């Protein structure tokens, strides 16, 4: 991951979620990011109630991104990934099993 992608991913991860409309307005465009880690972080942050505010095309990309998250056991060195996937599953209300 290049330095700019790391900055985008970190920004998504640290954006306060106090205002759902602002949250979606700032994060939804990153669902189209060329770097998978950025798209995945954006989808994770939009899971749950914020996903209801997505436009139809954004929701389609959001769902595709959730489905594209690979199983934790297929990625070496991802010790905490199962925990994160569990949190994502709970946040999305079991709607999309990653």
CSV table of C-alpha atoms in Angstrom, one decimal:
chain,number,residue,atom,x,y,z
A,1,UNK,CA,0.0,0.0,0.0
A,2,UNK,CA,1.4,3.4,-1.0
A,3,UNK,CA,1.8,6.2,1.5
A,4,UNK,CA,-1.2,8.1,0.1
A,5,UNK,CA,-3.5,5.1,0.4
A,6,UNK,CA,-2.3,4.6,4.0
A,7,UNK,CA,-3.3,8.2,4.8
A,8,UNK,CA,-6.7,7.7,3.2
A,9,UNK,CA,-7.3,4.5,5.1
A,10,UNK,CA,-6.2,6.1,8.4
A,11,UNK,CA,-8.4,9.1,7.8
A,12,UNK,CA,-11.4,6.9,7.3
A,13,UNK,CA,-10.6,4.9,10.5
A,14,UNK,CA,-10.3,8.1,12.6
A,15,UNK,CA,-13.2,10.1,11.2
A,16,UNK,CA,-15.7,10.7,14.1
A,17,UNK,CA,-19.2,9.3,13.4
A,18,UNK,CA,-21.1,11.9,15.4
A,19,UNK,CA,-23.0,13.2,12.3
A,20,UNK,CA,-24.2,10.3,10.1
A,21,UNK,CA,-24.9,12.4,7.0
A,22,UNK,CA,-21.4,14.0,7.2
A,23,UNK,CA,-19.9,10.6,7.9
A,24,UNK,CA,-21.5,9.1,4.8
A,25,UNK,CA,-20.7,12.1,2.6
A,26,UNK,CA,-17.0,11.9,3.5
A,27,UNK,CA,-16.5,8.2,3.5
A,28,UNK,CA,-18.8,6.9,0.7
A,29,UNK,CA,-16.6,8.2,-2.2
A,30,UNK,CA,-13.8,6.0,-0.8
A,31,UNK,CA,-15.8,2.9,-1.6
A,32,UNK,CA,-14.5,3.5,-5.2
A,33,UNK,CA,-10.9,3.9,-4.1
A,34,UNK,CA,-8.4,1.9,-6.3
A,35,UNK,CA,-6.8,0.4,-3.1
A,36,UNK,CA,-8.7,-2.5,-1.6
A,37,UNK,CA,-7.6,-1.7,2.0
A,38,UNK,CA,-9.1,1.8,1.7
A,39,UNK,CA,-12.4,0.4,0.2
A,40,UNK,CA,-12.6,-2.2,2.9
A,41,UNK,CA,-12.1,0.3,5.7
A,42,UNK,CA,-14.7,2.6,4.2
A,43,UNK,CA,-17.2,-0.3,4.0
A,44,UNK,CA,-16.5,-1.3,7.6
A,45,UNK,CA,-17.1,2.3,8.8
A,46,UNK,CA,-20.3,2.5,6.8
A,47,UNK,CA,-21.7,-0.8,8.1
A,48,UNK,CA,-24.8,-0.6,10.2
A,49,UNK,CA,-27.1,2.5,10.4
A,50,UNK,CA,-24.9,4.7,8.1
A,51,UNK,CA,-25.3,2.3,5.2
A,52,UNK,CA,-29.0,3.2,5.1
A,53,UNK,CA,-28.0,6.7,3.9
A,54,UNK,CA,-26.1,5.5,0.9
A,55,UNK,CA,-27.3,6.2,-2.6
A,56,UNK,CA,-28.3,3.1,-4.7
A,57,UNK,CA,-25.0,2.9,-6.6
A,58,UNK,CA,-23.0,3.4,-3.4
A,59,UNK,CA,-25.0,0.7,-1.6
A,60,UNK,CA,-24.3,-1.7,-4.5
A,61,UNK,CA,-20.5,-1.0,-4.2
A,62,UNK,CA,-20.7,-1.2,-0.4
A,63,UNK,CA,-22.3,-4.7,-0.6
A,64,UNK,CA,-19.8,-5.9,-3.2
A,65,UNK,CA,-16.9,-4.6,-1.0
A,66,UNK,CA,-18.3,-6.5,2.1
A,67,UNK,CA,-18.6,-9.7,0.0
A,68,UNK,CA,-15.0,-9.3,-1.3
A,69,UNK,CA,-13.4,-9.4,2.2
A,70,UNK,CA,-11.5,-12.6,2.2
A,71,UNK,CA,-11.7,-15.2,5.0
A,72,UNK,CA,-9.3,-14.4,7.8
A,73,UNK,CA,-7.5,-17.8,7.6
A,74,UNK,CA,-6.4,-17.0,4.0
A,75,UNK,CA,-4.3,-14.1,5.0
A,76,UNK,CA,-1.0,-14.8,6.8
A,77,UNK,CA,-0.2,-12.6,9.8
A,78,UNK,CA,-3.8,-11.4,10.5
A,79,UNK,CA,-4.2,-12.5,14.1
A,80,UNK,CA,-6.9,-10.0,15.0
A,81,UNK,CA,-8.8,-10.2,11.7
A,82,UNK,CA,-11.4,-12.7,12.9
A,83,UNK,CA,-12.3,-10.3,15.7
A,84,UNK,CA,-12.6,-7.4,13.2
A,85,UNK,CA,-14.8,-9.5,10.8
A,86,UNK,CA,-17.0,-10.4,13.8
A,87,UNK,CA,-17.5,-6.7,14.6
A,88,UNK,CA,-18.2,-5.9,11.0
A,89,UNK,CA,-20.8,-8.7,10.9
A,90,UNK,CA,-22.5,-7.4,14.0
A,91,UNK,CA,-22.4,-3.8,12.8
A,92,UNK,CA,-24.1,-4.9,9.5
A,93,UNK,CA,-26.8,-6.7,11.5
A,94,UNK,CA,-25.9,-10.0,9.9
A,95,UNK,CA,-27.1,-8.7,6.6
A,96,UNK,CA,-23.9,-9.6,4.7
A,97,UNK,CA,-21.7,-12.3,5.9
A,98,UNK,CA,-18.2,-11.2,5.0
